[in-house]
Amino acid sequence: MSRSRSDASTGSAQVDASVSDPLRPSDHADGVSDEVVSPKLGPIGWLRWGWRQLTSMRTALVLLLLLAIAAVPGSIVPQRSADPNGVTQYFTDNPDLAPILDKMQLFDVYTSAWFSAIYILLFVSLIGCVIPRTKHHWKALRARPPRTPARLSRLDDHRETIVELSPTDETDAAAAASRAIDLAAQQLKKAGYRVERYDTGKTLSVSAERGYLRETGNLVFHSALVGVLLAVGIGGGLTYTGQTVIIEGRTFVNTMLDYSSFNPGRFVDEDRLTPYSLTLDKFSINYVPEGEQGSGQAGDFVAHLTTQLGGGSAQTGEVRVNHPLTIAGDRVYLMGNGYAPHITIRNAAGDVVYDESVPFLPQDTNMTSLGVVKVPDGLPEQLGMVGFFYPTQVKMTSGAFTSAYPALINPVMTLNVYAGDLGIDDGTPRSVYTLDPTGMEQLTGGKTGVDSIELAPGETADLPNGLGTITLANESPAGSSGYAASVQRFVSLSVHRDVAAPWVLGFAILALAGLITALFVPRRRMWIKVAPAGHTLRIEYAGLARGEDPTLAGAVDQLAQKHGDALDAALKTP
């Protein structure tokens, strides 16, 4: 057959190319002369590409790392959901930086748009990874083990043995081969392998595989991570945390009115809280006696409560540090304690205008405590008092007072009085534990030249400017001596409902179990081939691991040893 000049030149070029580069195939497309152009993806193609990138395991790991990094600011900057007072104080201390951080949603990290975006993308990525792999794994579980390779000797982990039979005909050899392969199948099944027979002519073989539990554990791990994300996302919306202060003899009712602060999830109905009550019967605490090592340190302390759920009967309960009380699904934690002096104020006419037990917040380990009293009505002008309570008052060399011991040995309360607008009539929220004296006139203490009011339990003192009197009540039982029970105690409780916690714990345990399974269950295949030859049986054992399996060689040796021993015993049995 003749050939045109162009065909000849092309063929010559191909020959020249193959001569110049013998490793290059003859149909190689040279990048210089033949440009390879990728097809245009189009909108649907780009969407498919983006979905594949999002649902890849690499992307899921990157998003998981980003989520961990994104959570870091939440532990550095105070959060409105957990510490609203801390956020207010941060704005006061950092007036220039705080507005910038607020625009970046760093005071609301866990509900911010950028944290939610990472969270949702991780959720979608994990689901996109798990569903296709689950379908593939389900098909693999139902599939038959692969055929026995024709040449097992090519595998790295291969053993071969020759079994001598008694001198008889080939029919006996074939029967022995069948017996050997049946015995091999039984042993592999007992070892947890899925077994399939593949016989070709006189050569008999069994193919076995196991280790699909490894992929099952992997899927369980990732599915459990999705469960954790769901539990945190949904459960967080049903969670609430509230703080309250209860004075001895007082009762807290689980309504919004009795909470000093309340942080609900987005799905919490504040008007439908579970009805129950907590009454503080007594707060017990023991201090290391004076003169001993660690004097003044608190030992065991416990809040004795009476609880009542709905219309049920009253029950007794206790709250200790790290030992919360559980009621109606809420967990009640003991956060703090202190003294609550009972203060009574009368106007110049002798009428009671204020009669309350005021929690004083501890400032040191010896219970030197700070409190605020606000009298908005009943006097010619509003009064605010900033006071200190000293359970065991002593005078320092500087002339200032402090407490030398946390128990009530020499209790004294001092008060500085301010007159003017308390700032509570304009509707602006004010903390009951602080007093802003801006615009108010200081009447006692400081540079006024008038001594601060100083009271021991049971004493009464005059208010400045003839405004009236103030009394510190003595709560000691009748007939008792000393000041041991002269001032009531209060406890600070945190009420926490977290419906997601059991689910998160369950999914976390499931994820751990899946991870351990995925790490320690080997995925391997085993083959045993028996070929009768005259008065002998040629038996081959081989194994193949999916991934690294340093124990595979030992497993093949163990299989060959056990099968050989069992076969010897079986052949000796008539």
Coordinates of C-alpha atoms in Angstrom, one line a residue, residues 18 64 86 187 232 281 324 398 458 470 478 503 517 532:
S18 CA 10.6 8.0 19.6
L64 CA -12.6 21.6 62.6
G86 CA -17.8 41.8 82.7
Q187 CA -11.4 -21.8 60.9
V232 CA -24.6 21.6 70.9
D281 CA -32.8 26.9 106.0
P324 CA -24.8 20.4 92.9
S398 CA -2.6 53.0 108.7
G458 CA -28.0 45.5 117.9
I470 CA -30.2 53.4 111.2
A478 CA -32.9 34.7 122.6
W503 CA -26.5 13.9 74.4
T517 CA -12.3 0.8 66.6
P532 CA -3.8 -32.1 44.9

